[in-house]
XYZ file of N, CA and C in Angstrom:
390
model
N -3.083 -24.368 -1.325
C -2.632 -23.013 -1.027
C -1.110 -23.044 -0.960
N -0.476 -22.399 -1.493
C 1.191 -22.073 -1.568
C 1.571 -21.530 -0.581
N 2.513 -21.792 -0.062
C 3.302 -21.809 1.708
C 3.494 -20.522 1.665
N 3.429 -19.539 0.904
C 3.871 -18.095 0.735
C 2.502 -17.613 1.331
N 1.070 -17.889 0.395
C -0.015 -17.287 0.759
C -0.907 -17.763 2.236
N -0.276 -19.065 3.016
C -0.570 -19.237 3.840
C -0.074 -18.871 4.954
N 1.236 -18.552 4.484
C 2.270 -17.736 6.136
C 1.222 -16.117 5.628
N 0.651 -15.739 4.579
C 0.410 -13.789 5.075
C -0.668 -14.748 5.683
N -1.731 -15.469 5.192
C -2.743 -15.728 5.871
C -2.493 -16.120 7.835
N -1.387 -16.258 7.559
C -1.608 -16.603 9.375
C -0.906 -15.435 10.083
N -0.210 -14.651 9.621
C 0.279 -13.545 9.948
C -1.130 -12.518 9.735
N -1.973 -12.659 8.978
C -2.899 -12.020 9.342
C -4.071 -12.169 9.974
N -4.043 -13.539 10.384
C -4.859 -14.252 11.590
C -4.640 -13.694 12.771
N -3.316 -13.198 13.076
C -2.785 -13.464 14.275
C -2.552 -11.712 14.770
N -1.926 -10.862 13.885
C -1.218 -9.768 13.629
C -2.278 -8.471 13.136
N -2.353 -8.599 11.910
C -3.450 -7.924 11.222
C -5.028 -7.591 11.673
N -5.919 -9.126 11.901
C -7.214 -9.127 11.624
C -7.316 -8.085 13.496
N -6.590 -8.822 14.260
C -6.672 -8.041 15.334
C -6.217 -6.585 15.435
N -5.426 -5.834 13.997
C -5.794 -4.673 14.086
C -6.631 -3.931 13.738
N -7.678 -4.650 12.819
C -8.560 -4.349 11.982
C -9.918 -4.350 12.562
N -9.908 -5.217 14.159
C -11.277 -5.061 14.783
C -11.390 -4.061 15.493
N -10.503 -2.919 15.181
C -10.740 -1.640 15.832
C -11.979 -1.126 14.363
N -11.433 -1.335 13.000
C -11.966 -0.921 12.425
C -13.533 -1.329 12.009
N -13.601 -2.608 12.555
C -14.645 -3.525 12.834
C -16.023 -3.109 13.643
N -15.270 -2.163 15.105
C -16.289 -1.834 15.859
C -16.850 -0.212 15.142
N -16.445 0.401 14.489
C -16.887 1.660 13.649
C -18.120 1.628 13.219
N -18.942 2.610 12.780
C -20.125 3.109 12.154
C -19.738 3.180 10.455
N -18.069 2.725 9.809
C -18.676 3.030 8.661
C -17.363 1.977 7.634
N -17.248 1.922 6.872
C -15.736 1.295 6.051
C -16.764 -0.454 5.978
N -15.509 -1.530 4.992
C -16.123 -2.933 5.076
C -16.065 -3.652 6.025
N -15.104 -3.486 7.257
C -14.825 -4.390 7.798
C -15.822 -4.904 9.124
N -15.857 -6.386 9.517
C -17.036 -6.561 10.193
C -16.405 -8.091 11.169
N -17.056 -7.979 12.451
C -15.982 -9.627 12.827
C -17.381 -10.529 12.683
N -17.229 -11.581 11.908
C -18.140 -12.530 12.261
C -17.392 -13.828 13.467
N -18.691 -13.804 14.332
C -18.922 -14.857 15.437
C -19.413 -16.257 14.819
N -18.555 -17.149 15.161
C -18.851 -18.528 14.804
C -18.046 -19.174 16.049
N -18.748 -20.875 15.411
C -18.768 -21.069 16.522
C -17.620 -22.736 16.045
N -16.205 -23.165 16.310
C -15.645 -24.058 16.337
C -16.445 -25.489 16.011
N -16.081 -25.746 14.848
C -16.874 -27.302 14.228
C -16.517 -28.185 14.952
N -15.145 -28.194 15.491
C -14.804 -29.547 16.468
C -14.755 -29.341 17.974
N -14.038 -28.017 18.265
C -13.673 -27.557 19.225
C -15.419 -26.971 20.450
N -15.865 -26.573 19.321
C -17.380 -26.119 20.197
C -16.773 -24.606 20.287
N -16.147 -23.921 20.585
C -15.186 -22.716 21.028
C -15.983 -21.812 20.026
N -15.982 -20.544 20.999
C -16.912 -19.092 19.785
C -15.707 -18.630 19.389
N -15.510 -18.028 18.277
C -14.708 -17.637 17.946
C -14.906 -16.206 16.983
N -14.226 -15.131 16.649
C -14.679 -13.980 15.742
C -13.416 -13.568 15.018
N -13.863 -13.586 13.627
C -12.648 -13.145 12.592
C -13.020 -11.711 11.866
N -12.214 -11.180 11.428
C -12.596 -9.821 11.126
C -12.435 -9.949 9.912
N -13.287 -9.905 9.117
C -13.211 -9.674 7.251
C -14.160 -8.811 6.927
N -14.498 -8.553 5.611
C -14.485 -7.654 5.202
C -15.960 -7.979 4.256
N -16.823 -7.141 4.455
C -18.280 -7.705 4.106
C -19.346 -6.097 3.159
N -19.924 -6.315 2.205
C -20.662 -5.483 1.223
C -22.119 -5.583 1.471
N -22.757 -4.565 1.980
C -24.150 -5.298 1.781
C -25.297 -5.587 0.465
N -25.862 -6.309 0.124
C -26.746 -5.835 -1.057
C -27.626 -7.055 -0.745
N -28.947 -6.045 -1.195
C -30.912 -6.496 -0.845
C -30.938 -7.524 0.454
N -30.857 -7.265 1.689
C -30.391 -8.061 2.624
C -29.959 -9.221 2.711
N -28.625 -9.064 2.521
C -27.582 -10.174 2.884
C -25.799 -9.281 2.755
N -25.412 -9.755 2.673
C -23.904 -9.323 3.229
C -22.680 -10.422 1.875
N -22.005 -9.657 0.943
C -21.018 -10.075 -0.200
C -20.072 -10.278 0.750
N -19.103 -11.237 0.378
C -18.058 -11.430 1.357
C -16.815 -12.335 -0.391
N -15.833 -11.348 0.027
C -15.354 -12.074 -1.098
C -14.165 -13.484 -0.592
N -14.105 -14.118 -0.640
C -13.039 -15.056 -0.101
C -11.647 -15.350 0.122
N -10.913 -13.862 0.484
C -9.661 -13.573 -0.102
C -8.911 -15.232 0.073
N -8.900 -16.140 0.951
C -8.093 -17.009 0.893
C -8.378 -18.693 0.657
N -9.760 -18.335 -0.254
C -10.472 -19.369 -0.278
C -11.272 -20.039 0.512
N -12.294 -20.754 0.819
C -13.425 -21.487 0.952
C -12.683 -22.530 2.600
N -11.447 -22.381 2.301
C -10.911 -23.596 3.403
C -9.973 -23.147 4.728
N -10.356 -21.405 5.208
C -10.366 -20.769 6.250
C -11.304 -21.207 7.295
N -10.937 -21.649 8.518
C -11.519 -21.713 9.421
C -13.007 -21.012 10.187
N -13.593 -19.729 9.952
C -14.391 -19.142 9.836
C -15.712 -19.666 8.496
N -14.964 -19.644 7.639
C -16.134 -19.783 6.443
C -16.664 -21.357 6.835
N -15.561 -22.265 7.342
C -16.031 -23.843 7.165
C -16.576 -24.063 8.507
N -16.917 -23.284 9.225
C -17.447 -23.052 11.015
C -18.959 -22.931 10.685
N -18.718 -21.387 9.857
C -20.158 -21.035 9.576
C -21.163 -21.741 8.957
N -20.637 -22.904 7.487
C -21.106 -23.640 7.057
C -21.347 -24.461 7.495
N -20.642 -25.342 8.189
C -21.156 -26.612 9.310
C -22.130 -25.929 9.964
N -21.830 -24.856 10.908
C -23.339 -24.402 11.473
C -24.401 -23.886 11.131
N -24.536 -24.106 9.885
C -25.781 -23.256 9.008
C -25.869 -21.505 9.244
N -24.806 -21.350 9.983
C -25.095 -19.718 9.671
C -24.017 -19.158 11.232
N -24.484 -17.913 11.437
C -23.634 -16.828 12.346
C -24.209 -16.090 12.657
N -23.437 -15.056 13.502
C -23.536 -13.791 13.702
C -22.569 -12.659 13.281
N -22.931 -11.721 12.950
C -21.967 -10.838 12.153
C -22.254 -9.235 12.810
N -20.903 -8.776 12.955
C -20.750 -7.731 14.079
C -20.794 -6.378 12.684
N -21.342 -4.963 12.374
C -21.286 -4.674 11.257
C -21.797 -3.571 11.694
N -20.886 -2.097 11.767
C -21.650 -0.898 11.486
C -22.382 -0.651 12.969
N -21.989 -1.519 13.739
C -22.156 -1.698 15.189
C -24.006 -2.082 15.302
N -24.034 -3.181 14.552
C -24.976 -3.380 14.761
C -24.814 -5.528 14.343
N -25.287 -6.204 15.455
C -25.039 -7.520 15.367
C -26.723 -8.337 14.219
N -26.150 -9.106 13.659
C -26.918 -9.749 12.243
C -26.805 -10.780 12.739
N -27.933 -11.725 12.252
C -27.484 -13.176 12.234
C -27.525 -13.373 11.189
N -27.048 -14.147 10.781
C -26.774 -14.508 8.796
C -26.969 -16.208 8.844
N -27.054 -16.950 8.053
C -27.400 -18.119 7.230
C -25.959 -18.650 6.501
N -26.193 -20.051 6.582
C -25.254 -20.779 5.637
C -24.659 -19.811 4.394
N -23.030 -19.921 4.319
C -22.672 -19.084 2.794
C -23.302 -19.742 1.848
N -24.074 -18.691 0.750
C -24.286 -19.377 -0.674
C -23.217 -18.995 -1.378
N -22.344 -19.547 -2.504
C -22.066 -19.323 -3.403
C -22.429 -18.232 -4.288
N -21.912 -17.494 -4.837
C -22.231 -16.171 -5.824
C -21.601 -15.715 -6.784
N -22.029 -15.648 -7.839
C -20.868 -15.101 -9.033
C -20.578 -14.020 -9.046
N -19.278 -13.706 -9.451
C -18.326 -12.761 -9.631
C -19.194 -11.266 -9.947
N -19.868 -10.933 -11.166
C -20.323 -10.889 -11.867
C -21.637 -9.771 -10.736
N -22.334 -10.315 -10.241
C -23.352 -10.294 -9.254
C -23.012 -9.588 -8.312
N -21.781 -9.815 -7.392
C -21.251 -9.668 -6.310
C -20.471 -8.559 -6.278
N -20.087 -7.979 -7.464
C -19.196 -7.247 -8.069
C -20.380 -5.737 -8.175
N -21.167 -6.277 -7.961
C -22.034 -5.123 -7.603
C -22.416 -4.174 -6.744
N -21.914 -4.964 -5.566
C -22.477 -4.764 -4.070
C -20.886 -3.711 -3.972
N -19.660 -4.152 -4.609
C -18.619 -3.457 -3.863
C -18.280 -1.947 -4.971
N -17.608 -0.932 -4.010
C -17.415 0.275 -4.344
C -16.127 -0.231 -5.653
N -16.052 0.417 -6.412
C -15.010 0.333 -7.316
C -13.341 0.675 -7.008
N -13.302 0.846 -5.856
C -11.689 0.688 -5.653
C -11.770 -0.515 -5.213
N -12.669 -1.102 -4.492
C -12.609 -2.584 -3.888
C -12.653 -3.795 -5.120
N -13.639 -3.435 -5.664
C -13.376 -4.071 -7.378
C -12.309 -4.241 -7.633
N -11.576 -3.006 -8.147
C -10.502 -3.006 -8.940
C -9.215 -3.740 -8.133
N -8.964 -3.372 -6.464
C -7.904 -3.773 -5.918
C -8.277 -5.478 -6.269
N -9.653 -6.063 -5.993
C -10.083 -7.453 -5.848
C -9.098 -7.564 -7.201
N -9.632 -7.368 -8.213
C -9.114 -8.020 -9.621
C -8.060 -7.985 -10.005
N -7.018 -6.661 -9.546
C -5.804 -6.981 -10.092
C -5.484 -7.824 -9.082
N -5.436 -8.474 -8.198
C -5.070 -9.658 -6.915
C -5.491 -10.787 -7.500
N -6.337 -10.930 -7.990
C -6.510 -11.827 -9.101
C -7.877 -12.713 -7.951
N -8.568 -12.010 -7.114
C -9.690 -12.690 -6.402
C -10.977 -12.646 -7.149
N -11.711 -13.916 -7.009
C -13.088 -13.797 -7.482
C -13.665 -14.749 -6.814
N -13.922 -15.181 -5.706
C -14.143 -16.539 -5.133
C -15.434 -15.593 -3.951
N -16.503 -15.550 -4.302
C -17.434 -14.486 -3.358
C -18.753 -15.665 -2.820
N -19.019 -15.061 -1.715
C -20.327 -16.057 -1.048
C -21.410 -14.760 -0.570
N -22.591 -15.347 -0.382
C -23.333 -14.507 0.526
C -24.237 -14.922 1.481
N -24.256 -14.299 2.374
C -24.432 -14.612 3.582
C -26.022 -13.590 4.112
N -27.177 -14.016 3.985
C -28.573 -14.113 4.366
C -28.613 -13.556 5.172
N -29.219 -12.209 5.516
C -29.542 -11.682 6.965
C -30.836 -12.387 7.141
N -31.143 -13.157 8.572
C -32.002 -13.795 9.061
C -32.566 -12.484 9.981
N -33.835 -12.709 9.214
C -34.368 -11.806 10.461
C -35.767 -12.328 11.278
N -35.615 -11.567 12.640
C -36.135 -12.537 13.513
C -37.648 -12.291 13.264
């Protein structure tokens, strides 16, 4: 990752995602905090990104790649909880998903902003139900 895209990434760790869990606790838009839980630390933790649903499970595109703290939490722990539309999910290990596929689930301004940014790196995430 290039020192440019990792300072917005922590400026939006820190700055941003915490303005965005206002938009998080809402009834409607993508944004959603998933609860995980610290691979080393043990510590719960909740990040606010930005999630699509389609045939139960939840598109999540990877704006900063695979090696964010959240995605590599969830994977060590085989799965999460995901805060969404004010309603809490538990979800499953990320699978991998093509572009292609995933590109389905999102509204077409989200498409289009994804692609000219030049993102395609998408997982999905299993609603477990009890």
């Amino acid at each position: 990752m290039t020192s440019d895209k990792k300072g917005i990434r922590i400026f939006n760790k820190y700055v941003t995602n915490r303005l965005l869990r206002v938009f998080a606790h809402a009834s409607r838009g993508p944004f959603a905090i998933m609860r995980h839980v610290g691979r080393r630390s043990g510590k719960p933790y909740e990040t606010t990104i930005m999630v699509w649903p389609i045939e139960g499970a939840f598109v999540i595109e990877l704006t900063y790649g695979s090696s964010v703290d959240w995605y590599r939490n969830v994977q060590a722990a085989g799965g999460g909880t995901l805060l969404w539309h004010k309603q809490v999910y538990a979800v499953g290990k990320p699978e991998p998903m093509d572009a292609k596929t995933a590109a389905l689930a999102l509204p077409a301004p989200a498409r289009g902003f994804l692609r000219v940014m030049g993102l395609h790196e998408y997982v999905r995430l299993q609603i477990i139900t009890p």
